[in-house]
C-alpha cells in the first residue's frame, strides 16, 4: 500500500482491512511517519467489524502503542443476528464484505445506516415481509431498519441492488425467532417469490469473502458453478429456497429470552459505557432488547428505552435521543396504571439531560422537576438524589449557580441521611457551584469531607473517585482564581491518570489544570498548561467520538483565551481556534445559545482585535458550560 495512494488506503478502510496498516506502522521510520502510520492503523481498527481482527494482530498493534480505544472497538462481540454481506463497491470495481443486521428503531425515522438506494430499499422491505411469514416480529415491521456495524466505513459506498435481500431475511428471522446466525458465513442472494435468485459479481464477492476470513459463502443455486470457480479456499453452499437458506445460516436451537435477565445484563453493560468507549455496542444491545420485550412489561420497556436514549446522547445524537424518549413517554402515558415510579423518574432524568444537551434549558428544568416530584412522592431515595443532581446540572448549564447550589445541597443532605459513605459525587457538584459563587469556606469544607471519604475507601477503589473529587475542587479553585492551590490539587498522579485514561473527568481536569498552570509564573509550567489545553482533542482519541468532541474543543477555546490575554495567540493557535469554533454543537437550540458569541469571536479573529477577541472568548467559554 503506497504512501502516495490515498485511494487504495480508503478502499482498504472501507473493506475493514487492518493487517496492512499494522504492517505499515511496524515498518515506518521517522517520528512523523510512525505517527501517521499509527493514526491510520487506529482508524482501521475503529472501522473494522466487531470480532473480525485476530488476537495476535491486536497484540502487535498494542505493542506499537496504537490507541487502545480503537483496538477495543473491534473486540466487542457481534450481535447474535449479525450477518456478513458481500457488497460490490462500484467506485473501486471490486467487492467487500461487511457485517450488517436489522435493528429495532423505537422512535422511527432513524433511517437505514448505511443509506440504501431504491432497489436495495425495496429488497430490504421484501426481506422483512418474507421473514415475518416465518417468525413473528415483536414490533411493527416498519420499526426495523438495516444497520451496518460500522456505518462510517460505508458512507462512500453506493448500496443499491437486490443482493442484500437474503442476508436481511436471515438477520430478521434470527432476531425474531431467537436463533443465532452461524459464525464465519457470508450470505449473498436476491429474493424472488420464495426463491434465492442470482446476483451480480459473484466471483468478486467470493474472493472478498475469502479475503475477509469467512469460512463459508452462501450463494444462489443457479450460480454454484460460477462461485466454485472463484472459491478456492472457501466452502460454497448453494441454496435455492428460503428454507435451505435458513438451514444453512441459523443454528437450530432457540436461545429463549428471559426479559428480566435481558434488561439486567443490558443495565450492567450500560454501567461500563465509558470504560474503553463501548457506547456503540451498548446502543445495539439496548435497541435489541427494546425490540423484544413483551408488551406486558412496560416498566422494562421504559427503563430500556431511557438507557437507549442516554446511549444515543453519548454517541452525539441528542435529537435521536429525544425521539427515543418520546416513544418511551407514549408507553408511559398509555399504560400509566402499570408503570411504577422508578422507571418514570429515570425517564424524566434522561429527558432533562437530553434537553440540556439540546440547549433547551426550560424544557430540561421542567423534566428535572418532574423527576424530583416523582421520586419524592414514591420515596425513592436513590432516584431522588440523582434527580436533584440532574436539576443542579441543568441550572449550572444555564449559569444559575445559586439555584444549582440549592439542588446539590438538598442532594447532599439526602445522601448524608441515607448513604453517608457515598456522598463524594454530591459534594463534588456542590463544591464547584460554591466556588463559582465565591463561597470559599463552604467549598473548602466540601473538599475536606470528600477527601476524607476517599481515604476511607479500599485502596483499589480510590483512584477514579479521587480524580473526580480533585477535579471538582480544582474547578472551584479556578473559579476562585486560586491558581497556585489549584496546581497543587490537580498536578498529582490520580489526576494525571484521568487526563489520559478517562474522558470524564479527564477533559475537565485537563481544562482546570491547564488553566492553572498557564496562569502561573513559571515559563515551562505555562507552556505545559497551554499544551494540555491544546491537545485536548487528541488525548482520548476515538473515545471522544462524537459525543465529547465539542467538549474537548472548548478546552482549545480556553487555550485561545489565555493566549490572547498574554499576547501569545500565534498562527497555529489561531488555526486551532477556528477549528474549535467549527466543532461547536449545531443541534437543538445551540445556534441560538452560542451563535452570537461565536460570531463575535469570528469577527474579532478576522479583524485581529485582541481586546474584542478576549471579551468574546470569555463570553463564549462561559456559554459553553452547557456542553
XYZ file of C-alpha atoms in Angstrom:
627
model
C 0.000 0.000 0.000
C 1.775 3.117 -1.227
C 2.023 6.169 0.980
C 1.110 8.180 -2.113
C -2.002 6.179 -2.907
C -4.858 7.577 -0.810
C -7.473 5.788 -2.920
C -6.084 2.354 -2.037
C -5.934 3.399 1.615
C -9.603 4.405 1.573
C -10.590 1.177 -0.211
C -8.815 -0.892 2.440
C -10.503 1.079 5.214
C -13.936 0.604 3.598
C -13.275 -3.119 3.419
C -12.372 -3.285 7.116
C -8.832 -4.466 6.458
C -6.449 -3.957 9.385
C -3.294 -6.006 8.854
C -1.815 -3.839 6.047
C -1.977 -0.823 8.341
C -0.340 -2.644 11.256
C 2.457 -3.831 8.944
C 2.862 -0.287 7.675
C 3.158 1.019 11.253
C 5.733 -1.659 12.104
C 7.890 -0.644 9.140
C 7.524 3.137 9.425
C 10.710 5.117 10.044
C 10.967 8.599 11.485
C 8.751 10.328 14.036
C 6.287 11.828 11.559
C 5.960 8.633 9.503
C 5.392 6.499 12.603
C 2.783 8.906 13.950
C 0.925 8.948 10.626
C 1.082 5.153 10.294
C -0.216 4.631 13.842
C -3.070 7.049 13.202
C -4.029 5.154 10.048
C -3.868 1.857 11.942
C -6.062 3.267 14.713
C -8.563 4.392 12.092
C -8.518 0.920 10.523
C -9.215 -0.736 13.876
C -12.089 1.634 14.609
C -13.671 0.792 11.220
C -13.168 -2.991 11.430
C -16.228 -5.098 12.154
C -16.577 -6.430 15.723
C -14.851 -9.754 16.213
C -13.062 -9.575 12.853
C -9.450 -8.962 13.969
C -7.275 -11.805 15.232
C -5.899 -11.716 18.780
C -2.303 -11.867 17.525
C -2.834 -8.840 15.291
C -4.366 -6.890 18.165
C -1.326 -7.761 20.295
C 1.016 -6.450 17.592
C -0.968 -3.218 17.471
C -0.785 -2.775 21.234
C 2.968 -3.305 21.106
C 3.134 -0.371 18.674
C 1.215 1.872 21.066
C -1.815 2.147 18.788
C -4.746 3.790 20.512
C -6.486 1.405 22.922
C -9.988 2.758 22.315
C -9.615 1.989 18.602
C -8.362 -1.557 19.208
C -11.119 -2.148 21.728
C -13.760 -1.134 19.186
C -13.216 -4.342 17.214
C -13.143 -6.573 20.306
C -16.871 -6.343 21.010
C -18.928 -9.494 20.441
C -21.093 -9.207 17.306
C -24.868 -9.315 17.817
C -26.272 -12.863 17.564
C -28.264 -11.896 14.448
C -25.393 -10.221 12.566
C -24.693 -11.373 9.003
C -21.601 -10.822 6.865
C -22.655 -9.489 3.475
C -20.570 -9.170 0.279
C -21.214 -5.777 -1.309
C -19.994 -4.579 -4.687
C -18.154 -1.262 -4.440
C -18.661 0.313 -7.853
C -16.177 3.103 -7.109
C -13.420 0.512 -6.631
C -14.703 -2.019 -9.170
C -14.454 -4.753 -6.549
C -16.380 -6.326 -3.677
C -16.002 -6.017 0.075
C -17.599 -7.854 2.985
C -19.310 -6.030 5.813
C -21.326 -7.024 8.866
C -24.964 -5.907 8.833
C -28.079 -6.663 10.845
C -31.594 -5.417 11.347
C -32.254 -3.208 14.348
C -35.332 -2.021 16.184
C -35.818 1.728 15.748
C -38.206 2.589 18.622
C -38.941 6.126 17.536
C -38.995 5.554 13.792
C -37.432 7.948 11.346
C -33.867 6.972 12.203
C -33.217 5.736 8.678
C -31.116 2.861 7.447
C -27.387 3.041 8.121
C -25.870 2.831 5.568
C -28.255 4.630 3.254
C -29.863 2.341 0.685
C -30.724 3.054 -2.922
C -34.259 2.492 -4.215
C -33.719 -1.124 -5.334
C -31.858 -2.075 -2.154
C -34.549 -0.439 -0.031
C -37.273 -2.382 -1.861
C -35.285 -5.611 -1.438
C -34.959 -4.935 2.285
C -38.709 -4.334 2.647
C -39.440 -7.581 0.781
C -36.974 -9.434 3.018
C -38.727 -8.208 6.171
C -42.133 -9.226 4.813
C -40.843 -12.683 3.910
C -39.146 -13.033 7.313
C -42.396 -12.116 9.069
C -44.039 -15.151 7.437
C -41.520 -17.388 9.208
C -41.016 -15.613 12.545
C -43.456 -13.159 14.083
C -41.854 -9.725 14.570
C -42.340 -8.449 18.141
C -42.947 -4.910 16.854
C -44.368 -3.375 13.681
C -42.132 -4.185 10.719
C -41.719 -0.540 9.757
C -39.912 -0.013 13.071
C -36.966 -2.144 11.944
C -34.103 -0.806 9.859
C -30.916 -2.152 8.349
C -27.681 -1.072 10.016
C -24.014 -1.751 9.430
C -21.639 -2.481 12.277
C -19.523 0.441 11.034
C -21.782 2.854 9.098
C -18.948 5.361 8.635
C -16.958 2.818 6.641
C -19.724 2.626 4.042
C -20.526 6.315 3.679
C -18.826 6.438 0.273
C -20.276 3.114 -0.963
C -23.444 3.247 -3.081
C -25.573 0.322 -1.858
C -28.258 -0.393 -4.407
C -29.434 -3.700 -5.779
C -31.179 -6.834 -4.593
C -28.211 -8.866 -3.380
C -28.609 -7.972 0.311
C -32.157 -9.392 0.394
C -31.136 -12.894 1.503
C -28.851 -11.559 4.235
C -31.523 -9.178 5.542
C -34.016 -12.046 5.715
C -31.532 -14.192 7.645
C -30.893 -11.400 10.168
C -34.608 -10.714 10.651
C -35.543 -14.367 11.164
C -32.577 -14.750 13.517
C -33.668 -11.813 15.663
C -37.369 -12.638 15.694
C -37.026 -16.424 16.168
C -34.185 -16.232 18.718
C -31.944 -18.470 16.566
C -28.401 -17.126 16.277
C -26.601 -16.893 12.960
C -23.701 -19.246 12.339
C -20.310 -17.582 12.558
C -17.923 -17.288 9.645
C -20.610 -17.280 6.936
C -21.125 -14.666 4.226
C -24.526 -14.506 2.515
C -25.485 -13.117 -0.896
C -28.634 -13.580 -2.953
C -31.791 -11.843 -4.135
C -35.302 -12.883 -3.073
C -37.974 -13.606 -5.657
C -41.188 -15.433 -4.730
C -39.505 -17.538 -2.074
C -36.556 -18.425 -4.299
C -32.955 -17.324 -3.806
C -32.225 -15.616 -7.126
C -28.999 -14.756 -8.917
C -26.951 -11.631 -8.209
C -24.095 -9.853 -9.915
C -20.327 -10.003 -9.372
C -20.300 -13.475 -7.802
C -16.564 -14.136 -8.424
C -15.604 -10.819 -6.799
C -17.900 -11.487 -3.843
C -16.485 -14.967 -3.284
C -12.926 -13.607 -3.348
C -13.873 -10.810 -0.948
C -15.448 -13.299 1.475
C -12.300 -15.426 1.448
C -10.045 -12.404 1.991
C -12.288 -11.237 4.848
C -11.673 -14.523 6.677
C -15.065 -16.139 6.055
C -15.112 -19.954 6.066
C -18.306 -20.292 4.022
C -20.241 -18.268 1.468
C -23.906 -18.960 0.721
C -24.873 -18.229 -2.901
C -27.902 -18.779 -5.176
C -28.060 -22.356 -6.505
C -28.060 -21.243 -10.131
C -24.657 -19.587 -9.585
C -22.995 -22.512 -7.821
C -20.561 -23.333 -10.640
C -19.564 -19.684 -11.025
C -18.933 -19.407 -7.277
C -16.918 -22.625 -7.074
C -14.775 -21.467 -9.965
C -13.661 -18.498 -7.870
C -13.874 -20.184 -4.489
C -10.566 -21.886 -3.773
C -10.011 -21.723 -0.029
C -13.641 -21.155 0.970
C -16.619 -23.516 1.199
C -19.506 -22.692 -1.133
C -23.073 -23.578 -0.114
C -25.641 -23.170 -2.877
C -29.295 -22.726 -1.865
C -32.485 -22.417 -3.888
C -35.208 -21.907 -1.270
C -35.635 -19.717 1.798
C -35.844 -22.839 3.961
C -32.486 -24.058 2.666
C -31.027 -20.586 3.236
C -32.168 -20.551 6.867
C -30.953 -24.112 7.478
C -27.507 -23.122 6.202
C -27.183 -19.904 8.177
C -29.032 -20.296 11.508
C -28.375 -22.589 14.461
C -31.193 -24.996 15.188
C -31.659 -24.230 18.884
C -33.554 -21.169 20.059
C -31.946 -19.047 22.779
C -35.011 -18.458 24.928
C -35.083 -14.903 26.222
C -35.857 -14.000 29.806
C -36.928 -10.321 29.751
C -35.748 -9.667 33.309
C -32.358 -11.187 32.600
C -32.007 -9.340 29.283
C -32.651 -5.989 30.963
C -30.379 -6.838 33.887
C -27.498 -7.698 31.536
C -28.089 -4.555 29.477
C -28.108 -2.500 32.677
C -24.717 -3.930 33.687
C -23.287 -3.258 30.219
C -24.566 0.331 30.332
C -22.612 0.938 33.542
C -19.385 0.142 31.638
C -20.024 2.660 28.856
C -17.050 4.950 29.412
C -14.551 2.141 30.032
C -12.964 1.773 26.625
C -15.781 3.692 24.965
C -18.370 0.970 24.479
C -21.371 3.119 23.564
C -21.858 1.769 20.002
C -22.099 -1.805 21.305
C -24.318 -0.687 24.191
C -26.605 1.154 21.777
C -27.005 -2.018 19.699
C -27.702 -4.189 22.751
C -30.301 -1.815 24.177
C -32.077 -1.473 20.815
C -32.128 -5.267 20.505
C -33.561 -5.716 23.992
C -36.115 -2.932 23.499
C -37.356 -4.595 20.321
C -38.051 -7.925 22.011
C -39.570 -7.004 25.380
C -43.195 -8.118 25.824
C -45.984 -5.535 25.777
C -46.970 -6.745 29.239
C -43.758 -5.275 30.700
C -43.984 -1.514 30.083
C -41.716 -0.964 33.085
C -38.865 -2.836 31.389
C -39.600 -1.140 28.074
C -39.372 2.335 29.619
C -36.183 1.533 31.536
C -34.517 0.127 28.427
C -35.621 2.976 26.177
C -34.398 5.524 28.736
C -30.951 3.933 28.719
C -31.013 3.702 24.920
C -31.756 7.434 24.795
C -28.756 8.082 27.050
C -26.526 5.968 24.793
C -27.703 7.904 21.722
C -26.903 11.148 23.541
C -23.422 9.922 24.437
C -22.952 8.989 20.779
C -23.577 12.591 19.776
C -27.196 12.245 18.631
C -29.300 14.192 21.154
C -32.115 14.643 18.643
C -32.273 10.875 18.143
C -32.156 10.533 21.927
C -35.195 12.781 22.234
C -37.124 10.684 19.688
C -36.452 7.560 21.745
C -37.595 9.341 24.914
C -40.805 10.375 23.151
C -41.541 6.738 22.326
C -40.977 5.855 25.989
C -43.304 8.673 27.058
C -46.070 7.292 24.827
C -45.757 3.906 26.539
C -45.773 5.545 29.978
C -48.921 7.533 29.228
C -50.796 4.700 27.529
C -50.069 2.253 30.369
C -49.940 4.649 33.300
C -51.560 2.193 35.720
C -48.949 -0.487 35.001
C -45.737 1.532 35.291
C -44.079 2.011 38.699
C -42.460 5.288 39.652
C -38.838 4.121 39.346
C -38.769 3.924 35.536
C -40.800 7.133 35.312
C -38.370 9.265 37.312
C -35.436 7.733 35.399
C -37.189 8.615 32.139
C -37.564 12.242 33.221
C -33.923 12.382 34.343
C -32.765 11.268 30.915
C -35.132 13.736 29.300
C -33.603 16.520 31.396
C -30.089 15.567 30.305
C -31.066 15.295 26.640
C -32.915 18.626 26.657
C -29.839 20.154 28.307
C -27.650 18.710 25.539
C -30.022 20.378 23.070
C -29.636 23.703 24.933
C -33.367 23.720 25.734
C -32.957 24.824 29.312
C -36.572 25.433 30.227
C -37.656 22.005 28.988
C -34.660 20.456 30.778
C -35.550 22.174 34.056
C -39.174 21.061 33.763
C -38.155 17.451 33.152
C -35.756 17.533 36.108
C -38.501 18.914 38.338
C -40.885 16.146 37.229
C -38.178 13.594 38.064
C -37.776 15.116 41.538
C -41.537 15.166 42.148
C -41.982 11.512 41.159
C -39.006 10.306 43.206
C -40.013 12.341 46.253
C -43.603 11.109 46.077
C -42.514 7.486 45.801
C -39.792 7.852 48.454
C -37.177 6.565 46.001
C -34.154 7.983 47.791
C -31.503 6.979 45.260
C -33.525 8.285 42.329
C -34.396 11.429 44.297
C -30.692 12.168 44.794
C -29.960 11.590 41.101
C -32.911 13.752 40.056
C -31.655 16.600 42.224
C -28.239 16.176 40.635
C -29.816 16.448 37.172
C -31.618 19.614 38.210
C -28.373 21.099 39.511
C -26.527 20.329 36.285
C -29.299 21.981 34.282
C -29.057 25.114 36.428
C -25.261 25.186 36.078
C -25.659 24.824 32.328
C -27.805 27.920 32.147
C -25.464 29.793 34.510
C -27.799 29.909 37.504
C -25.209 28.917 40.080
C -27.234 29.687 43.201
C -30.145 27.540 42.002
C -27.641 24.784 41.205
C -26.160 25.077 44.697
C -29.611 24.630 46.243
C -30.198 21.424 44.249
C -26.805 19.958 45.119
C -27.213 20.990 48.765
C -30.501 19.088 49.016
C -28.994 16.076 47.241
C -26.099 16.021 49.703
C -28.424 16.302 52.693
C -30.397 13.289 51.462
C -27.219 11.320 50.814
C -25.813 12.047 54.261
C -29.011 10.790 55.873
C -29.242 7.566 53.926
C -25.837 6.703 52.391
C -23.156 8.871 54.028
C -20.372 6.612 52.757
C -21.232 7.532 49.157
C -21.568 11.319 49.265
C -18.473 12.299 47.276
C -20.273 12.876 43.976
C -22.818 15.226 45.569
C -20.004 17.079 47.322
C -18.100 17.465 44.044
C -21.032 19.142 42.323
C -21.727 21.304 45.359
C -18.129 22.489 45.777
C -17.998 23.548 42.102
C -21.210 25.552 42.464
C -19.951 27.142 45.684
C -16.646 28.033 44.035
C -18.445 29.751 41.179
C -20.455 31.699 43.764
C -17.248 32.810 45.522
C -18.098 30.935 48.737
C -14.598 29.722 49.506
C -15.030 28.485 53.077
C -18.091 26.349 52.306
C -16.492 24.892 49.183
C -13.350 24.092 51.170
C -15.407 22.229 53.772
C -16.895 20.090 50.988
C -13.396 19.344 49.694
C -12.124 18.195 53.076
C -15.168 15.992 53.678
C -14.957 14.437 50.207
C -11.263 13.628 50.596
C -11.974 12.071 53.987
C -14.488 9.801 52.256
C -11.901 8.889 49.615
C -9.405 7.993 52.339
C -11.964 5.628 53.909
C -12.331 3.629 50.665
C -10.410 0.458 49.903
C -7.096 1.363 48.190
C -8.108 -0.250 44.893
C -11.329 1.765 44.709
C -9.866 5.195 45.422
C -8.355 6.179 42.081
C -11.300 7.307 39.991
C -13.206 8.774 42.944
C -10.143 10.767 43.964
C -9.730 12.102 40.425
C -13.385 13.220 40.406
C -13.026 14.941 43.783
C -9.779 16.665 42.864
C -11.204 17.769 39.517
C -14.255 19.275 41.217
C -12.198 21.102 43.819
C -9.753 22.209 41.145
C -12.678 23.682 39.220
C -13.810 25.552 42.323
C -10.293 26.909 42.887
C -10.050 28.031 39.261
C -13.379 29.825 39.638
C -11.938 31.480 42.762
C -8.743 32.384 40.825
C -6.610 30.472 43.344
C -4.169 29.304 40.710
C -1.337 28.090 42.939
C -3.593 25.952 45.104
C -5.351 24.591 42.015
C -1.988 23.427 40.686
C -1.202 21.670 43.973
C -4.562 19.884 43.954
C -4.563 18.857 40.291
C -0.915 18.207 39.442
C -0.874 14.761 41.099
C -0.824 11.135 39.829
C -4.543 10.465 40.399
C -5.471 13.344 38.106
C -2.688 12.628 35.610
C -4.205 9.182 35.039
C -7.613 10.713 34.354
C -6.076 13.139 31.863
C -5.236 10.215 29.599
C -7.433 7.287 30.627
C -10.901 8.673 31.312
C -12.624 11.229 29.028
C -14.737 12.166 32.028
C -13.468 13.696 34.250
C -10.293 13.840 32.136
C -11.372 16.694 29.860
C -12.473 18.882 32.761
C -9.344 18.039 34.744
C -7.291 18.945 31.672
C -9.086 22.296 31.441
C -8.664 23.191 35.112
C -5.029 22.056 35.376
C -4.103 23.585 32.027
C -5.618 26.905 33.041
C -3.989 26.855 36.490
C -0.559 26.102 35.005
C -0.961 28.693 32.265
C -1.784 31.373 34.848
C 1.405 30.742 36.825
C 4.776 32.498 36.771
C 6.947 29.580 35.674
C 7.501 29.680 31.917
C 7.838 25.907 31.471
C 4.702 25.327 33.528
C 2.815 27.871 31.421
C 3.814 26.092 28.229
C 2.804 22.761 29.710
C -0.582 24.183 30.647
C -1.165 25.537 27.159
C -0.136 22.176 25.707
C -2.623 20.366 27.968
C -5.419 22.576 26.680
C -4.351 22.457 23.037
C -4.013 18.655 22.989
C -7.474 18.001 24.442
C -8.861 16.938 21.068
C -6.156 14.266 20.724
C -5.780 12.956 24.268
C -8.621 10.422 24.267
C -8.745 9.667 20.556
C -11.858 7.847 19.433
C -13.316 7.806 22.925
C -14.350 11.398 22.161
C -16.292 10.497 19.041
C -18.675 12.054 18.633
C -20.384 12.911 21.889
C -17.469 14.556 23.722
C -15.520 16.106 20.875
C -17.147 19.524 21.275
C -16.238 19.490 24.982
C -12.602 18.904 24.014
C -12.760 21.848 21.624
C -13.992 24.105 24.433
C -10.619 23.472 26.083
C -8.981 24.775 22.900
C -11.075 27.938 23.219
C -9.820 28.283 26.805
C -6.265 27.988 25.452
C -7.015 30.791 22.995
C -8.431 32.958 25.790
C -5.220 32.543 27.811
C -3.017 33.232 24.796
C -4.930 36.392 23.892
C -4.608 37.684 27.463
C -0.823 37.235 27.296
C -0.446 38.344 23.652
C 0.669 34.866 22.538
C -2.004 33.905 20.010
C 0.184 32.703 17.144
C -0.814 31.339 13.748
C -1.104 27.722 14.923
C -3.269 28.656 17.904
C -5.476 30.772 15.647
C -5.983 27.779 13.346
C -6.912 25.597 16.338
C -9.348 28.261 17.500
C -11.071 28.337 14.124
C -11.310 24.537 14.147
C -12.785 24.649 17.657
C -15.425 27.159 16.572
C -16.394 24.891 13.688
C -16.681 21.908 16.051
C -19.152 23.501 18.474
C -22.608 21.877 18.538
C -25.239 22.816 15.982
C -28.058 20.628 17.265
C -31.197 21.821 19.026
C -31.057 25.411 20.263
C -27.241 25.515 20.253
C -27.126 28.088 17.419
C -29.332 30.432 19.430
C -27.372 29.936 22.669
C -23.868 30.027 21.182
C -24.319 31.705 17.811
C -23.964 35.379 18.736
C -20.893 34.813 20.932
C -19.311 32.559 18.317
C -19.943 35.217 15.675
C -18.203 37.852 17.798
C -15.159 35.595 18.161
C -15.045 35.002 14.408
C -15.285 38.724 13.649
C -12.604 39.596 16.208
C -10.301 36.953 14.713
C -10.859 38.394 11.255
C -10.073 41.927 12.463
C -7.103 40.858 14.636
C -8.586 42.801 17.557
C -7.101 41.376 20.803
C -9.354 43.258 23.234
C -12.537 42.363 21.383
C -11.325 38.786 20.925
C -10.578 38.364 24.626
C -14.052 39.596 25.613
C -15.758 37.445 23.001
C -13.837 34.315 24.015
C -14.702 34.828 27.698
C -18.386 35.075 26.857
C -18.319 32.076 24.526
C -16.437 29.869 27.004
C -18.936 30.796 29.729
C -21.845 29.877 27.469
C -20.155 26.613 26.561
C -20.613 25.433 30.176
C -23.910 23.993 28.936
C -21.967 21.471 26.860
